Short mmCIF file of C-alpha atoms in Angstrom, two decimals:
data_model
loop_
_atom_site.label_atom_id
_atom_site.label_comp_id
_atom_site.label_asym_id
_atom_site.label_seq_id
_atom_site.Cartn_x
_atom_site.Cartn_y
_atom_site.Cartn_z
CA UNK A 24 0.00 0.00 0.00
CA UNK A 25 2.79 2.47 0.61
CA UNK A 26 4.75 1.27 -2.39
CA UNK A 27 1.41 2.43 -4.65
CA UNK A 28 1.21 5.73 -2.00
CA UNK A 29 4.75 6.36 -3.07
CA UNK A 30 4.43 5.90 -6.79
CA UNK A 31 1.39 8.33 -7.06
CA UNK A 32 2.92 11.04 -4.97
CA UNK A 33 6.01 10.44 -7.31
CA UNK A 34 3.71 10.75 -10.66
CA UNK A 35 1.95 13.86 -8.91
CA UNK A 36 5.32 15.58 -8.68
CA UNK A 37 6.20 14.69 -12.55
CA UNK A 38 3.16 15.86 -13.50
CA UNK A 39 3.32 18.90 -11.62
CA UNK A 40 6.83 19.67 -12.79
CA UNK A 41 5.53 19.47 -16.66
CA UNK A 42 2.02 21.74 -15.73
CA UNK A 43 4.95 23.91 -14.44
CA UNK A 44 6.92 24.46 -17.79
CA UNK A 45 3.78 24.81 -19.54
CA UNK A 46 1.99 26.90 -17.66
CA UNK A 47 1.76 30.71 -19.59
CA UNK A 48 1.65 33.51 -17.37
CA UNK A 49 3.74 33.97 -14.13
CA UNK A 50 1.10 33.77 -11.60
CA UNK A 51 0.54 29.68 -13.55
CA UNK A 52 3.65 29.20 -12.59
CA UNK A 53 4.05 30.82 -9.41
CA UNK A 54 0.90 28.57 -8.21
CA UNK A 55 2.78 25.02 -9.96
CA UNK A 56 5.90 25.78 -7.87
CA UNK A 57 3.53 26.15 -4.49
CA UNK A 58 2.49 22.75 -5.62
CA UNK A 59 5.38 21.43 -6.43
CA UNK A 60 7.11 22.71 -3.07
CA UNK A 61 4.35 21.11 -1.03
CA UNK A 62 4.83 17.20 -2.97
CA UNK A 63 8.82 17.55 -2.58
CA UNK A 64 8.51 18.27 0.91
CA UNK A 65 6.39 15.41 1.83
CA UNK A 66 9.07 13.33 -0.18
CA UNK A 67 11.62 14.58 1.54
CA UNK A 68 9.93 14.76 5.07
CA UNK A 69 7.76 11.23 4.38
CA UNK A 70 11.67 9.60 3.22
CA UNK A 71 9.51 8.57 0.27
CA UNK A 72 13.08 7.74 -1.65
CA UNK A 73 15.78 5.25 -1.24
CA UNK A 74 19.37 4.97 -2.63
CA UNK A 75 18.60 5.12 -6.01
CA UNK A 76 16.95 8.11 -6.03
CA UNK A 77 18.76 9.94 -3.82
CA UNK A 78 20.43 12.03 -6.99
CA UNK A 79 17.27 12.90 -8.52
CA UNK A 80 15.93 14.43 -5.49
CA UNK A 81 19.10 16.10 -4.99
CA UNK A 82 18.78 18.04 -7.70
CA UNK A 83 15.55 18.08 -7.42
CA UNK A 84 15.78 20.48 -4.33
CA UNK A 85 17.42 22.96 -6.41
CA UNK A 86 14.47 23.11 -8.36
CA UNK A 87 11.73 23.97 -5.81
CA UNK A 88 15.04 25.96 -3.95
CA UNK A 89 14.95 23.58 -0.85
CA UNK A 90 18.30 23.92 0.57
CA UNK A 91 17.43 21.69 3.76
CA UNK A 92 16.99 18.88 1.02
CA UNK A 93 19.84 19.39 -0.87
CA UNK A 94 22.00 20.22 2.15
CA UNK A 95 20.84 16.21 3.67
CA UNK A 96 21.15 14.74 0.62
CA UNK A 97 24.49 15.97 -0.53
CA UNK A 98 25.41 14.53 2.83
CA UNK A 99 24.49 10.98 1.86
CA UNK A 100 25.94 11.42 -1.80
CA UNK A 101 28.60 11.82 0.44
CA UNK A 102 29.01 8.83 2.43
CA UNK A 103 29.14 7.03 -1.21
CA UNK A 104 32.03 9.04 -2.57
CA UNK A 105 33.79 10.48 0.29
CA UNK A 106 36.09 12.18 -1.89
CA UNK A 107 34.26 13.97 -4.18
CA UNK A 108 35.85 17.47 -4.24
CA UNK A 109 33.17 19.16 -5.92
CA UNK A 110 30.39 17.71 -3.86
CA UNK A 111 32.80 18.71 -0.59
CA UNK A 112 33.35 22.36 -1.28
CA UNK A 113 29.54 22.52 -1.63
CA UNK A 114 28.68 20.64 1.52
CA UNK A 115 31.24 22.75 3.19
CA UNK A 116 29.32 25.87 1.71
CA UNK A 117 26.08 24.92 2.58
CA UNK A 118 26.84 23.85 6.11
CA UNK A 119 28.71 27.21 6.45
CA UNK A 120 25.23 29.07 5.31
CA UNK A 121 23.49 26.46 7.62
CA UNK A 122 25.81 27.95 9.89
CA UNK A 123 26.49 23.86 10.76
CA UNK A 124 29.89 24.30 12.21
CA UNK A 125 31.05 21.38 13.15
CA UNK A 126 30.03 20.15 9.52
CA UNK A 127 31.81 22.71 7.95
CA UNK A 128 35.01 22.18 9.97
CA UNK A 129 35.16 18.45 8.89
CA UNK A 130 34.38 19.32 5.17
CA UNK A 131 37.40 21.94 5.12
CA UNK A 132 39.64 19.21 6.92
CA UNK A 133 38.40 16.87 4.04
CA UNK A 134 39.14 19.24 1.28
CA UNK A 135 42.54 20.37 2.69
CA UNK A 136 43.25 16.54 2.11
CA UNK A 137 41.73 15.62 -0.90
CA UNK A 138 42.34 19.33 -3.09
CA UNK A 139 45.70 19.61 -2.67
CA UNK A 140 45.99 22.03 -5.52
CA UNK A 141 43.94 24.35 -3.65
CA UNK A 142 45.87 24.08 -0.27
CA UNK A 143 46.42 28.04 -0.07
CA UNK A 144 42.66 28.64 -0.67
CA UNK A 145 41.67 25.86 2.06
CA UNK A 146 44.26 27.34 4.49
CA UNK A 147 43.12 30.73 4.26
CA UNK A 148 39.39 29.25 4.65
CA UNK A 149 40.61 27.27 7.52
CA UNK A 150 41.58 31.03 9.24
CA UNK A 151 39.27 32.83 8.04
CA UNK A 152 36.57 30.11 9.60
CA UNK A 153 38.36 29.90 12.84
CA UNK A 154 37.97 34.07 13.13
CA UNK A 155 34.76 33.68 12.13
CA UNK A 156 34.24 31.39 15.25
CA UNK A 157 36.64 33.40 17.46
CA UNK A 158 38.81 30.37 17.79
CA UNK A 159 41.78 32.89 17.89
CA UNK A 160 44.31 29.86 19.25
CA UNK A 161 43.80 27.83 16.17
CA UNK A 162 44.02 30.82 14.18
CA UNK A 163 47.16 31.91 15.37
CA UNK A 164 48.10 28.14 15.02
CA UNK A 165 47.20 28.27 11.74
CA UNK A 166 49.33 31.67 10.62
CA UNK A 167 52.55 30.68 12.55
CA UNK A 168 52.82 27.26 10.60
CA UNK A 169 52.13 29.22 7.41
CA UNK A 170 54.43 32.02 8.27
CA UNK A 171 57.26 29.80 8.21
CA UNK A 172 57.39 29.32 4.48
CA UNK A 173 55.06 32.53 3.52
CA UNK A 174 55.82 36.40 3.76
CA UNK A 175 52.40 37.23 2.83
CA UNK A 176 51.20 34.35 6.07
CA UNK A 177 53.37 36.24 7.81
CA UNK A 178 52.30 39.73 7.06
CA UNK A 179 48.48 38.25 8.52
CA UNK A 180 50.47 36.75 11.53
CA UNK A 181 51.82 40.18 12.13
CA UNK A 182 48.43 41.71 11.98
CA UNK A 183 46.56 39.43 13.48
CA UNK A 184 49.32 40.21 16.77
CA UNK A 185 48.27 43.76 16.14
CA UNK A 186 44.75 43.11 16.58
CA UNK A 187 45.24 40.97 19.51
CA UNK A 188 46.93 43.91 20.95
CA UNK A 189 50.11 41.71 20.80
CA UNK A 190 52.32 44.95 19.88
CA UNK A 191 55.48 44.09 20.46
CA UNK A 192 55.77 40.57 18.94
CA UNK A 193 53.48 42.49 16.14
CA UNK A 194 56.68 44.82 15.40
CA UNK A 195 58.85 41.99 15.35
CA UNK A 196 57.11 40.57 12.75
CA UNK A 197 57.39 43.56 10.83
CA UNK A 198 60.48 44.02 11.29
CA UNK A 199 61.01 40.62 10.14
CA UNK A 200 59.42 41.24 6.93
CA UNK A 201 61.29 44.77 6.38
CA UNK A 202 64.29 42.94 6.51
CA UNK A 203 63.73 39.89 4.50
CA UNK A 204 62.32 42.81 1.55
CA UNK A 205 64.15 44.56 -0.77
CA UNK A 206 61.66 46.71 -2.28
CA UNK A 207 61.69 50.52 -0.90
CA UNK A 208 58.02 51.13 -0.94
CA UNK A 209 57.66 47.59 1.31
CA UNK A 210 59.98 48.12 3.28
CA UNK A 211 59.30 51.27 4.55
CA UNK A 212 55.67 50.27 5.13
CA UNK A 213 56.62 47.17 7.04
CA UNK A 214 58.85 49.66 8.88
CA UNK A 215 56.10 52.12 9.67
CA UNK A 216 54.06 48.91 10.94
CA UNK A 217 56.55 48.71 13.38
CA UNK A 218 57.13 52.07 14.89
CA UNK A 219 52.92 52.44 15.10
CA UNK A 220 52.52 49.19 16.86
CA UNK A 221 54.84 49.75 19.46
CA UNK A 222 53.26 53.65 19.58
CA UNK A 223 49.91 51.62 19.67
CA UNK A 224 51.54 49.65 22.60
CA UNK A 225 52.98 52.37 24.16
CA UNK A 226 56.81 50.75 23.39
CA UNK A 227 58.21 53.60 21.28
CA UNK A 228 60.74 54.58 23.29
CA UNK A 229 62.38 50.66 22.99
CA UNK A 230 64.42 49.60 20.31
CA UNK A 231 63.09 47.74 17.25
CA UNK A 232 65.51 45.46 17.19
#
């Protein structure tokens, strides 16, 4: 009895969808989407679907602009093909708008592993996420790893210090980065970065080295 249940429910949403395209002013249409809204949702609510179907109802929630859907289906997609990197960056999207932040966190870790071409853009994510969150400790985790290898990391690391009202380590940094430039126009603004955060600290009278 549920099997036939299912079947007409799944031929009312077909049928809907084509009533939809055809329909010849905007307020027909408007009215076929209400419709169609209403059928997906008891689909999706109902679990009228199983593993087979999971993709058309996936993109079916685009459709009828159901981002629950979409967002708990592209998790099972998931579980099939854990390493998907285009379904991952839009699970780690979606749980971001979702504000689902334990989700996101564990599809950035999974994209820092499997996108390795992208490792800058997932790093940055990774800080910019953890600011977001005001987890400043694995931000500043984050830029000191990066800052080993990265003048522009470090340049963040610097202001991040500043921000944190860290003012002397701050200058350091800047300093740092004077030193290791050779432009003139750098490195007299890494230079003024150093004399204002120790004026912002109150250390101007010290040495900047």
């Amino acid at each position: 009895m549920w099997s036939i249940v299912i079947k007409h429910i799944y031929l009312s949403y077909d049928l809907q969808k084509e009533n939809y395209f055809y329909s010849q002013t905007d307020l027909d249409r408007a009215n076929q989407m209400k419709k169609l809204k209403k059928l997906y949702w008891a689909i999706y609510t109902q679990k009228m679907y199983d593993e087979k179907n999971v993709d058309k109802w996936f993109e079916e929630a685009n459709f009828v602009a159901n981002q629950k859907a979409r967002y708990a289906f592209l998790k099972q997609k998931l579980q099939k093909v854990p390493r998907d990197i285009a379904l991952l960056e839009e699970a780690y999207y979606l749980a971001q708008q979702r504000e689902q932040r334990k989700d996101a966190k564990r599809f950035l870790k999974a994209l820092q592993k499997y996108d390795p071409l992208r490792a800058e853009k997932w790093a940055l994510d990774d800080y910019h996420m953890n600011i977001a969150f005001k987890d400043y400790a694995a931000a500043e985790k984050i830029l000191v790893e990066k800052a080993k290898t990265s003048t522009a990391w470090q340049e963040r690391l610097a202001d991040f210090r500043l921000m944190n009202r860290s003012y002397k380590q701050a200058s350091a940094e800047y300093m740092s980065l004077y030193y290791k430039t050779e432009g003139y126009r750098a490195k007299k603004r890494y230079f003024y970065k150093a004399v204002r955060a120790l004026q912002a600290g109150n250390h101007l009278k010290k040495q900047l080295v």
